[in-house]
Tab-separated table of C-alpha atoms in Angstrom:
chain	number	residue	atom	x	y	z
A	1	MET	CA	5.257	-69.223	-59.714
A	2	ALA	CA	4.432	-69.253	-56.006
A	3	SER	CA	3.361	-72.467	-53.838
A	4	ARG	CA	2.200	-72.287	-50.182
A	5	LEU	CA	3.249	-75.016	-47.766
A	6	GLY	CA	5.090	-75.184	-44.459
A	7	ASP	CA	5.564	-77.914	-42.232
A	8	ALA	CA	4.547	-77.044	-38.659
A	9	SER	CA	0.852	-75.384	-38.505
A	10	VAL	CA	-1.838	-73.292	-40.034
A	11	LYS	CA	0.091	-70.410	-38.826
A	12	GLY	CA	3.261	-71.742	-40.594
A	13	LEU	CA	1.688	-72.721	-44.318
A	14	ARG	CA	3.801	-70.726	-47.058
A	15	TRP	CA	4.530	-71.351	-50.526
A	16	GLY	CA	7.982	-72.111	-52.194
A	17	ALA	CA	8.244	-72.475	-55.692
A	18	VAL	CA	7.640	-74.832	-58.925
A	19	VAL	CA	11.040	-76.101	-60.478
A	20	LEU	CA	11.634	-77.716	-63.762
A	21	ALA	CA	13.130	-76.951	-67.136
A	22	GLY	CA	13.527	-73.307	-67.815
A	23	LEU	CA	12.166	-72.431	-64.479
A	24	VAL	CA	13.916	-72.804	-61.616
A	25	GLY	CA	7.996	-100.766	-25.495
A	26	CYS	CA	4.993	-102.058	-26.984
A	27	GLY	CA	4.073	-101.982	-30.459
A	28	PRO	CA	5.788	-102.333	-33.670
A	29	THR	CA	9.115	-100.466	-34.009
A	30	THR	CA	11.596	-100.241	-36.701
A	31	THR	CA	15.323	-100.229	-35.448
A	32	LYS	CA	18.464	-99.681	-37.071
A	33	GLU	CA	19.363	-103.192	-37.659
A	34	PRO	CA	21.836	-104.848	-39.972
A	35	ALA	CA	20.669	-105.545	-43.485
A	36	THR	CA	18.520	-108.833	-44.042
A	37	ASN	CA	20.796	-110.070	-46.714
A	38	GLN	CA	23.705	-110.235	-44.427
A	39	GLU	CA	25.302	-112.738	-46.433
A	40	GLU	CA	25.672	-110.604	-49.691
A	41	VAL	CA	26.817	-107.732	-47.810
A	42	ARG	CA	29.606	-109.695	-46.118
A	43	SER	CA	30.427	-111.103	-49.483
A	44	ILE	CA	31.045	-108.046	-50.959
A	45	GLU	CA	33.178	-106.891	-48.244
A	46	GLU	CA	35.000	-109.901	-48.166
A	47	GLN	CA	36.089	-109.647	-51.957
A	48	ALA	CA	36.574	-105.774	-51.441
A	49	LYS	CA	39.015	-106.484	-48.905
A	50	SER	CA	41.519	-107.893	-51.479
A	51	LEU	CA	41.230	-105.385	-53.930
A	52	THR	CA	43.907	-102.381	-54.471
A	53	PRO	CA	43.232	-98.800	-55.753
A	54	PRO	CA	43.117	-98.473	-59.561
A	55	PRO	CA	46.571	-96.534	-61.076
A	56	GLY	CA	46.309	-93.282	-60.216
A	57	CYS	CA	43.387	-93.370	-57.533
A	58	THR	CA	43.435	-92.270	-54.065
A	59	GLU	CA	41.565	-94.358	-51.585
A	60	ILE	CA	39.046	-92.409	-49.397
A	61	THR	CA	36.527	-93.302	-46.914
A	62	THR	CA	32.891	-91.969	-45.787
A	63	GLY	CA	30.748	-91.101	-43.078
A	64	GLU	CA	27.444	-91.718	-41.932
A	65	LEU	CA	24.442	-90.735	-44.365
A	66	ALA	CA	21.291	-89.639	-43.339
A	67	SER	CA	18.217	-88.723	-45.573
A	68	GLY	CA	15.142	-86.633	-45.299
A	69	VAL	CA	13.567	-85.841	-41.988
A	70	GLU	CA	16.913	-87.123	-40.435
A	71	LEU	CA	18.831	-84.145	-41.924
A	72	THR	CA	19.051	-80.601	-40.201
A	73	PRO	CA	17.899	-78.750	-41.716
A	74	VAL	CA	15.164	-81.440	-43.183
A	75	MET	CA	15.595	-82.009	-46.925
A	76	TYR	CA	13.467	-83.891	-48.815
A	77	ALA	CA	15.134	-83.920	-52.588
A	78	PRO	CA	13.074	-84.658	-55.812
A	79	GLN	CA	14.325	-88.310	-55.365
A	80	PRO	CA	15.479	-89.923	-52.490
A	81	THR	CA	18.976	-88.500	-51.889
A	82	TYR	CA	21.305	-89.655	-48.524
A	83	ARG	CA	23.524	-87.177	-47.434
A	84	GLY	CA	26.762	-87.207	-45.261
A	85	THR	CA	30.774	-86.756	-45.862
A	86	PHE	CA	33.570	-88.297	-47.762
A	87	ASN	CA	36.960	-88.046	-45.716
A	88	SER	CA	40.332	-87.390	-47.513
A	89	LEU	CA	39.184	-85.912	-50.553
A	90	GLY	CA	40.769	-82.628	-50.180
A	91	ASP	CA	41.677	-80.030	-47.462
A	92	PRO	CA	40.973	-82.090	-44.232
A	93	ALA	CA	39.784	-78.696	-42.417
A	94	VAL	CA	37.049	-78.426	-44.955
A	95	THR	CA	33.866	-80.305	-45.865
A	96	ASP	CA	33.678	-83.049	-48.457
A	97	LEU	CA	30.006	-83.545	-49.189
A	98	ALA	CA	28.851	-87.220	-49.923
A	99	ARG	CA	25.408	-87.809	-51.883
A	100	ILE	CA	23.717	-91.050	-52.996
A	101	ARG	CA	20.730	-90.451	-55.339
A	102	LEU	CA	18.537	-93.402	-55.961
A	103	ASP	CA	14.945	-93.388	-58.169
A	104	VAL	CA	12.174	-93.677	-55.787
A	105	ASN	CA	11.457	-97.176	-57.750
A	106	THR	CA	15.081	-98.572	-56.737
A	107	ALA	CA	14.187	-102.144	-55.595
A	108	PRO	CA	16.534	-103.889	-53.505
A	109	GLY	CA	19.506	-105.796	-55.643
A	110	LEU	CA	22.947	-105.292	-56.761
A	111	TYR	CA	23.577	-102.454	-59.272
A	112	ASP	CA	26.711	-101.653	-61.383
A	113	LEU	CA	27.393	-97.750	-60.695
A	114	ALA	CA	28.934	-97.790	-64.597
A	115	VAL	CA	25.258	-97.579	-65.852
A	116	GLY	CA	24.606	-94.058	-66.234
A	117	GLY	CA	28.027	-93.105	-67.706
A	118	GLY	CA	29.039	-91.311	-64.401
A	119	ASN	CA	26.792	-88.432	-65.783
A	120	THR	CA	24.524	-87.094	-62.951
A	121	PHE	CA	21.642	-86.395	-65.543
A	122	THR	CA	21.409	-90.037	-66.854
A	123	CYS	CA	22.115	-92.246	-63.578
A	124	ASP	CA	19.367	-93.511	-61.896
A	125	ARG	CA	21.439	-94.549	-58.994
A	126	CYS	CA	23.970	-91.733	-58.260
A	127	VAL	CA	26.942	-91.273	-56.277
A	128	ILE	CA	28.329	-87.835	-55.955
A	129	ALA	CA	31.027	-86.174	-54.128
A	130	ASN	CA	31.581	-82.272	-53.378
A	131	GLN	CA	35.618	-81.708	-52.364
A	132	ASP	CA	36.099	-79.082	-50.116
A	133	VAL	CA	32.438	-77.372	-50.165
A	134	GLY	CA	32.765	-73.789	-50.151
A	135	ALA	CA	36.325	-73.325	-50.682
A	136	PRO	CA	38.545	-72.475	-53.785
A	137	THR	CA	39.464	-75.672	-54.263
A	138	THR	CA	36.230	-77.148	-54.313
A	139	LYS	CA	35.766	-80.318	-56.857
A	140	LEU	CA	33.179	-82.477	-58.207
A	141	PHE	CA	33.502	-86.202	-58.436
A	142	VAL	CA	31.041	-88.721	-60.083
A	143	ALA	CA	30.872	-92.289	-59.423
A	144	ASP	CA	31.390	-93.929	-62.855
A	145	SER	CA	32.219	-97.731	-61.791
A	146	GLY	CA	31.612	-99.869	-58.942
A	147	THR	CA	28.989	-102.019	-57.182
A	148	MET	CA	25.869	-100.587	-55.046
A	149	LEU	CA	23.935	-103.044	-53.279
A	150	VAL	CA	20.552	-102.027	-51.769
A	151	ALA	CA	19.756	-104.864	-49.349
A	152	LEU	CA	16.794	-103.410	-47.424
A	153	LYS	CA	13.894	-100.903	-48.347
A	154	VAL	CA	11.345	-99.727	-45.601
A	155	SER	CA	10.393	-96.646	-47.776
A	156	PRO	CA	12.580	-94.944	-50.589
A	157	GLU	CA	13.911	-92.594	-48.167
A	158	GLN	CA	14.869	-95.460	-45.741
A	159	THR	CA	17.250	-98.252	-47.164
A	160	ILE	CA	20.411	-100.171	-45.909
A	161	GLY	CA	22.936	-100.834	-48.729
A	162	ALA	CA	26.627	-101.023	-49.235
A	163	LEU	CA	29.236	-99.825	-51.764
A	164	ALA	CA	32.268	-101.477	-53.102
A	165	ASN	CA	35.168	-101.043	-55.174
A	166	MET	CA	33.700	-97.514	-56.285
A	167	VAL	CA	35.643	-94.900	-58.561
A	168	LEU	CA	34.891	-91.573	-58.126
A	169	ARG	CA	36.114	-89.103	-61.518
A	170	GLU	CA	36.739	-85.617	-61.317
A	171	SER	CA	33.983	-83.876	-63.209
A	172	VAL	CA	32.223	-80.626	-64.483
A	173	ASP	CA	28.689	-79.796	-64.777
A	174	ALA	CA	27.795	-80.375	-68.555
A	175	PRO	CA	24.375	-79.746	-70.438
A	176	PRO	CA	21.446	-80.078	-69.797
A	177	LEU	CA	21.788	-77.083	-66.956
A	178	ASN	CA	18.534	-75.977	-67.246
A	179	ALA	CA	16.417	-79.260	-65.929
A	180	PRO	CA	15.968	-80.071	-62.570
A	181	TYR	CA	18.667	-82.691	-63.094
A	182	TRP	CA	22.054	-81.131	-64.172
A	183	GLY	CA	24.380	-83.117	-66.239
A	184	SER	CA	28.152	-83.691	-65.447
A	185	ALA	CA	31.224	-84.949	-67.429
A	186	VAL	CA	34.264	-86.635	-66.607
A	187	VAL	CA	37.536	-84.360	-66.599
A	188	PRO	CA	39.997	-86.050	-69.101
A	189	GLY	CA	43.040	-86.859	-66.935
A	190	GLY	CA	41.567	-85.460	-63.707
A	191	GLU	CA	41.636	-86.710	-60.213
A	192	CYS	CA	40.564	-89.895	-59.089
A	193	LYS	CA	38.921	-91.611	-55.887
A	194	TRP	CA	38.381	-95.093	-54.849
A	195	LEU	CA	36.184	-96.617	-52.021
A	196	ARG	CA	37.088	-100.031	-51.121
A	197	PHE	CA	33.844	-100.745	-48.974
A	198	ALA	CA	30.964	-98.582	-46.905
A	199	THR	CA	27.763	-99.205	-45.774
A	200	TRP	CA	24.831	-96.983	-45.222
A	201	ASN	CA	21.655	-97.207	-43.143
A	202	THR	CA	18.796	-94.432	-43.137
A	203	VAL	CA	16.085	-96.628	-41.548
A	204	ARG	CA	14.798	-94.742	-38.890
A	205	SER	CA	12.995	-96.145	-35.114
A	206	GLY	CA	9.496	-96.836	-36.111
A	207	GLY	CA	10.282	-95.788	-40.036
A	208	CYS	CA	7.328	-96.878	-42.365
A	209	ASP	CA	6.194	-96.111	-45.790
A	210	PRO	CA	2.809	-94.588	-46.223
A	211	ARG	CA	2.036	-95.767	-49.641
A	212	GLU	CA	-0.694	-98.243	-50.462
A	213	GLY	CA	0.313	-101.747	-50.740
A	214	SER	CA	3.698	-101.270	-48.698
A	215	LEU	CA	4.478	-103.769	-45.766
A	216	THR	CA	4.044	-101.120	-43.018
A	217	ALA	CA	1.085	-98.842	-44.597
A	218	ASN	CA	-1.640	-100.837	-42.364
A	219	LEU	CA	0.185	-102.629	-39.617
A	220	PRO	CA	-2.417	-103.456	-36.710
A	221	ASP	CA	-3.136	-100.919	-34.147
A	222	THR	CA	-0.872	-98.530	-35.817
A	223	THR	CA	-1.025	-95.494	-38.274
A	224	CYS	CA	2.096	-94.625	-40.645
A	225	VAL	CA	2.002	-90.805	-40.526
A	226	PRO	CA	3.739	-89.422	-43.578
A	227	THR	CA	6.528	-86.724	-42.907
A	228	ASN	CA	7.105	-85.807	-46.507
A	229	SER	CA	4.477	-83.605	-48.563
A	230	VAL	CA	4.137	-86.839	-51.291
A	231	ALA	CA	3.497	-89.320	-48.565
A	232	SER	CA	6.230	-91.496	-49.523
A	233	ASP	CA	7.735	-91.474	-46.026
A	234	GLY	CA	6.619	-91.788	-42.745
A	235	THR	CA	6.883	-92.977	-38.914
A	236	LEU	CA	4.763	-95.251	-37.022
A	237	GLU	CA	2.568	-94.224	-34.128
A	238	ARG	CA	0.181	-96.258	-32.010
A	239	ALA	CA	-3.307	-95.763	-32.470
A	240	LEU	CA	-4.932	-96.411	-29.180
A	241	GLY	CA	-8.379	-94.806	-29.292
A	242	THR	CA	-11.659	-94.429	-31.482
A	243	LYS	CA	-11.547	-91.130	-32.865
A	244	THR	CA	-11.873	-90.447	-36.290
A	245	HIS	CA	-11.839	-87.473	-38.507
A	246	GLY	CA	-12.156	-84.122	-37.302
A	247	GLN	CA	-12.143	-85.331	-33.468
A	248	ALA	CA	-10.155	-83.426	-31.240
A	249	CYS	CA	-7.222	-85.447	-30.016
A	250	THR	CA	-4.055	-85.810	-28.198
A	251	THR	CA	-0.648	-87.391	-28.594
A	252	THR	CA	1.491	-89.338	-26.136
A	253	PRO	CA	5.062	-89.250	-26.601
A	254	ALA	CA	7.053	-92.456	-26.498
A	255	ALA	CA	8.677	-93.076	-23.092
A	256	SER	CA	11.989	-94.061	-24.883
A	257	GLU	CA	13.319	-94.273	-28.273
A	258	TYR	CA	12.436	-98.129	-28.918
A	259	GLU	CA	8.678	-97.124	-28.251
A	260	LEU	CA	6.103	-95.288	-30.810
A	261	ASP	CA	4.375	-92.076	-29.687
A	262	SER	CA	0.579	-92.728	-29.554
A	263	THR	CA	-2.809	-91.067	-29.931
A	264	ASP	CA	-6.334	-91.635	-29.293
A	265	CYS	CA	-7.121	-92.020	-32.762
A	266	GLU	CA	-8.215	-94.836	-34.597
A	267	GLN	CA	-5.851	-96.753	-36.574
A	268	GLY	CA	-5.095	-95.110	-39.849
A	269	PHE	CA	-5.956	-91.496	-38.244
A	270	THR	CA	-3.153	-89.360	-37.179
A	271	CYS	CA	-3.588	-86.760	-34.420
A	272	THR	CA	-2.363	-83.387	-36.148
A	273	ASP	CA	-2.184	-79.527	-36.142
A	274	LEU	CA	-0.809	-79.278	-39.273
A	275	LEU	CA	-3.960	-77.819	-41.234
A	276	SER	CA	-5.689	-76.319	-38.191
A	277	ALA	CA	-5.470	-74.212	-34.978
A	278	SER	CA	-5.732	-77.178	-32.678
A	279	ALA	CA	-5.011	-80.966	-32.901
A	280	GLN	CA	-7.332	-83.140	-34.605
A	281	CYS	CA	-7.771	-86.413	-36.152
A	282	LEU	CA	-7.418	-86.781	-39.927
A	283	LYS	CA	-7.257	-89.913	-41.866
A	284	THR	CA	-3.834	-90.478	-43.786
A	285	CYS	CA	-3.917	-91.283	-47.295
A	286	ASP	CA	-2.237	-92.154	-50.465
A	287	PHE	CA	-3.238	-89.822	-53.451
A	288	MET	CA	-1.728	-91.898	-56.068
A	289	ALA	CA	-4.014	-94.505	-55.217
A	290	ALA	CA	-6.960	-95.298	-57.419
A	291	ASN	CA	-9.109	-94.659	-54.501
A	292	PRO	CA	-7.190	-92.815	-51.581
A	293	GLY	CA	-10.243	-93.804	-49.310
A	294	CYS	CA	-10.792	-90.424	-47.589
A	295	PRO	CA	-14.301	-89.654	-45.899
A	296	SER	CA	-17.236	-88.144	-47.863
A	297	GLY	CA	-16.490	-84.374	-48.408
A	298	THR	CA	-12.699	-84.586	-48.148
A	299	ILE	CA	-9.784	-85.166	-50.805
A	300	CYS	CA	-6.132	-86.599	-50.152
A	301	GLY	CA	-4.108	-83.142	-49.724
A	302	VAL	CA	-0.433	-82.716	-49.308
A	303	TYR	CA	1.374	-84.914	-46.659
A	304	GLY	CA	-1.181	-87.623	-47.050
A	305	LEU	CA	-4.042	-86.028	-45.048
A	306	CYS	CA	-7.646	-86.399	-45.914
A	307	ILE	CA	-9.142	-82.989	-45.482
A	308	GLU	CA	-11.699	-80.818	-46.865
A	309	PRO	CA	-10.961	-78.208	-49.877
A	310	SER	CA	-12.775	-75.581	-47.859
A	311	VAL	CA	-9.964	-75.885	-45.354
A	312	LEU	CA	-7.134	-75.809	-48.017
A	313	GLN	CA	-8.404	-73.264	-49.998
A	314	PRO	CA	-8.123	-70.229	-47.295
A	315	LEU	CA	-4.540	-71.493	-46.951
A	316	GLY	CA	-3.749	-70.638	-50.660
A	317	PHE	CA	-4.210	-73.682	-52.132
A	318	ASP	CA	-6.235	-73.383	-55.302
A	319	PHE	CA	-8.435	-75.965	-57.304
A	320	ASP	CA	-9.743	-76.210	-60.986
A	321	PRO	CA	-11.937	-78.582	-62.597
A	322	ALA	CA	-9.540	-79.727	-65.257
A	323	GLN	CA	-9.002	-83.375	-65.886
A	324	ILE	CA	-5.403	-84.755	-66.529
A	325	GLY	CA	-3.968	-83.450	-69.735
A	326	GLU	CA	-6.937	-80.779	-70.324
A	327	GLN	CA	-6.238	-77.166	-70.239
A	328	CYS	CA	-6.894	-75.356	-67.163
A	329	SER	CA	-8.947	-72.389	-66.391
A	330	VAL	CA	-6.258	-70.755	-64.105
A	331	GLY	CA	-2.569	-70.365	-64.435
A	332	TYR	CA	-1.385	-72.331	-61.823
A	333	ALA	CA	-3.444	-74.610	-59.052
A	334	GLU	CA	-2.009	-77.163	-57.201
A	335	PHE	CA	-5.260	-79.251	-57.420
A	336	CYS	CA	-6.536	-80.564	-60.724
A	337	GLY	CA	-8.284	-83.565	-61.756
A	338	THR	CA	-9.942	-86.276	-59.363
A	339	GLU	CA	-9.337	-88.471	-56.674
A	340	GLY	CA	-6.983	-91.070	-57.698
A	341	ALA	CA	-6.052	-88.882	-60.777
A	342	ARG	CA	-4.779	-85.822	-59.380
A	343	GLY	CA	-2.527	-83.069	-61.067
A	344	ALA	CA	-1.338	-79.549	-61.042
A	345	CYS	CA	-2.068	-76.727	-63.472
A	346	LEU	CA	1.429	-75.498	-64.646
A	347	ASP	CA	1.755	-72.783	-67.535
A	348	LEU	CA	5.284	-74.513	-68.192
A	349	ALA	CA	6.007	-72.598	-71.509
A	350	ARG	CA	4.647	-69.246	-70.128
A	351	THR	CA	2.364	-69.036	-72.963
A	352	GLY	CA	-0.530	-67.757	-70.745
A	353	THR	CA	-2.312	-71.262	-70.888
A	354	ALA	CA	-1.991	-73.921	-68.092
A	355	THR	CA	-2.269	-77.506	-68.420
A	356	CYS	CA	-3.128	-80.302	-65.866
A	357	TYR	CA	-0.171	-82.495	-65.208
A	358	ALA	CA	-0.153	-85.684	-63.873
A	359	TYR	CA	1.598	-85.970	-60.233
A	360	GLU	CA	3.937	-88.644	-60.219
A	361	ARG	CA	6.741	-89.591	-57.450
A	362	ALA	CA	9.346	-91.462	-59.444
A	363	ARG	CA	11.670	-90.089	-62.150
A	364	SER	CA	11.648	-93.434	-63.812
A	365	ASN	CA	7.628	-93.298	-64.296
A	366	CYS	CA	8.344	-90.558	-66.707
A	367	GLY	CA	8.142	-91.556	-70.845
A	368	PRO	CA	10.671	-91.003	-73.413
A	369	GLY	CA	11.335	-87.479	-73.923
A	370	GLU	CA	9.826	-86.648	-70.573
A	371	GLU	CA	11.599	-85.280	-67.147
A	372	LEU	CA	10.458	-85.394	-63.586
A	373	GLY	CA	9.703	-81.500	-62.810
A	374	TYR	CA	8.830	-80.984	-58.813
A	375	MET	CA	6.993	-78.629	-56.490
A	376	SER	CA	9.497	-77.066	-53.788
A	377	TYR	CA	7.598	-76.570	-50.333
A	378	GLY	CA	9.549	-74.778	-47.767
A	379	ARG	CA	9.936	-76.109	-44.184
A	380	ALA	CA	10.650	-74.303	-40.912
A	381	GLY	CA	14.410	-74.082	-40.202
A	382	GLY	CA	15.284	-73.347	-43.685
A	383	GLY	CA	14.704	-76.813	-45.088
A	384	TYR	CA	12.526	-77.717	-48.141
A	385	ASP	CA	10.342	-80.774	-49.569
A	386	ARG	CA	10.792	-81.417	-53.225
A	387	SER	CA	9.309	-84.793	-53.220
A	388	TYR	CA	5.786	-83.815	-55.055
A	389	GLY	CA	6.740	-84.361	-58.786
A	390	PHE	CA	5.188	-84.364	-62.259
A	391	CYS	CA	6.314	-85.663	-65.636
A	392	TYR	CA	6.592	-83.092	-68.557
A	393	HIS	CA	8.106	-83.006	-71.854
A	394	ASP	CA	11.668	-81.333	-71.425
A	395	GLY	CA	12.550	-80.922	-75.270
A	396	LEU	CA	16.106	-82.124	-74.455
C-alpha cells in the first residue's frame, strides 16, 4: 500500500507505507533549562544516591537522548520515542541503544515502570535497551521496575524527565509479532542491568506544541510551525508581517541560537515551500480540532498546513467522500470525512472494500480491542515520520 509524502519541497514529495497488524534575541524562545519541578527531581536523585544494585544486577549509565527532528536522520515514531545510548551493557566498542517511549497523552507526573509488566506491547511508558547493536552479542533489555518522572512537557516530543532505581531485564520478542507494537517477555535467569539515576531533556530552543489549546500554539507575534506530519511537535518563528494565505514570502534566519527565525507572514501563518515550488504563506492548523480554522477553499492537510485540495491531488494525495466509519469508494485514500473529523480510507482486511478510519494521535485514545496503526512518510536523508495514526480492531 503506497503513500506519498516527503519533507522538503514539492519536488521531493514521495510515499512511504501504511503499517498495521498484518501489514507492515527578541521574541519568545524555549531553551534547554532545568525542569520546573526541580525539588522533585532533586529529591529522587538524593534518594537514589543511597541505593545499591539489586542482587545479580550490573550498574549502568546513560548518555544524552534526542527525539524526532533532533535525530539524524529525522525519526518521528508512532508515539514519542527518545533515542540515545546506554553505557557498559556489553562490548564497550559496540553501541548500546537506549529508547524511552511515551504515549502522546503522557502528562507530567510520577510513573511506576512496573506497570505494563516489562512488556513492550503493554507498557504506555517504556524504557528499552538494545545491547551491542548489530553484533552477535546483541540482546534486548526492558525495564520492569523503577520510577519515571516527567517533570515538564512542551510537546509530546519535547519533555524533561528523570529515571531512578530502574531495573532492565534481559528479554526476547514475544507475541504479538505482527502488530505495530511487538511484545516482549523476560528471560528467566537472564542478565539484569540497573540504572541508579539519569535525566533527559528533549526540549528544543524555540520548541512549541502546534495542537489546539497548547500554551505555545498561539503566542503573540509568533507562529508555532509543525515539524511532523501530524502536527504534534513544532518550532516557533516570529511573525512580523501582514501577508496571509498564498502570498509570496521570505524567511530571515535567526541571528543566534537564542533567537527565532522570522517571516513577513501574519501571526498564525508560516512561510514555506513544502507544497509549492516557491515560498508562500500558509496558515497552520490542527486537523484534530473541531474547527481547524482554515481559509475558505482550503483544508487542514499534512504537516498542519491549510491548503487547497487541488494542490494536494496532483502530488498524489487522494480524497474520498466517505464519512468516518463508512465504506469508501476507493481502496486507499489519505483524506476521507470532513474538516474536524478526518480519516483515511484503508482496506485493512484486504477484502477489496475500504473503510474510513478516523485519524488519532495517541495510542491511549484507542478503545478496547483496538490498536494504533500508523502512516509511514519518508523523509529526505533516510528518515521517517510515523506520527499520523488511526485506531482499528486488531483482533488480538
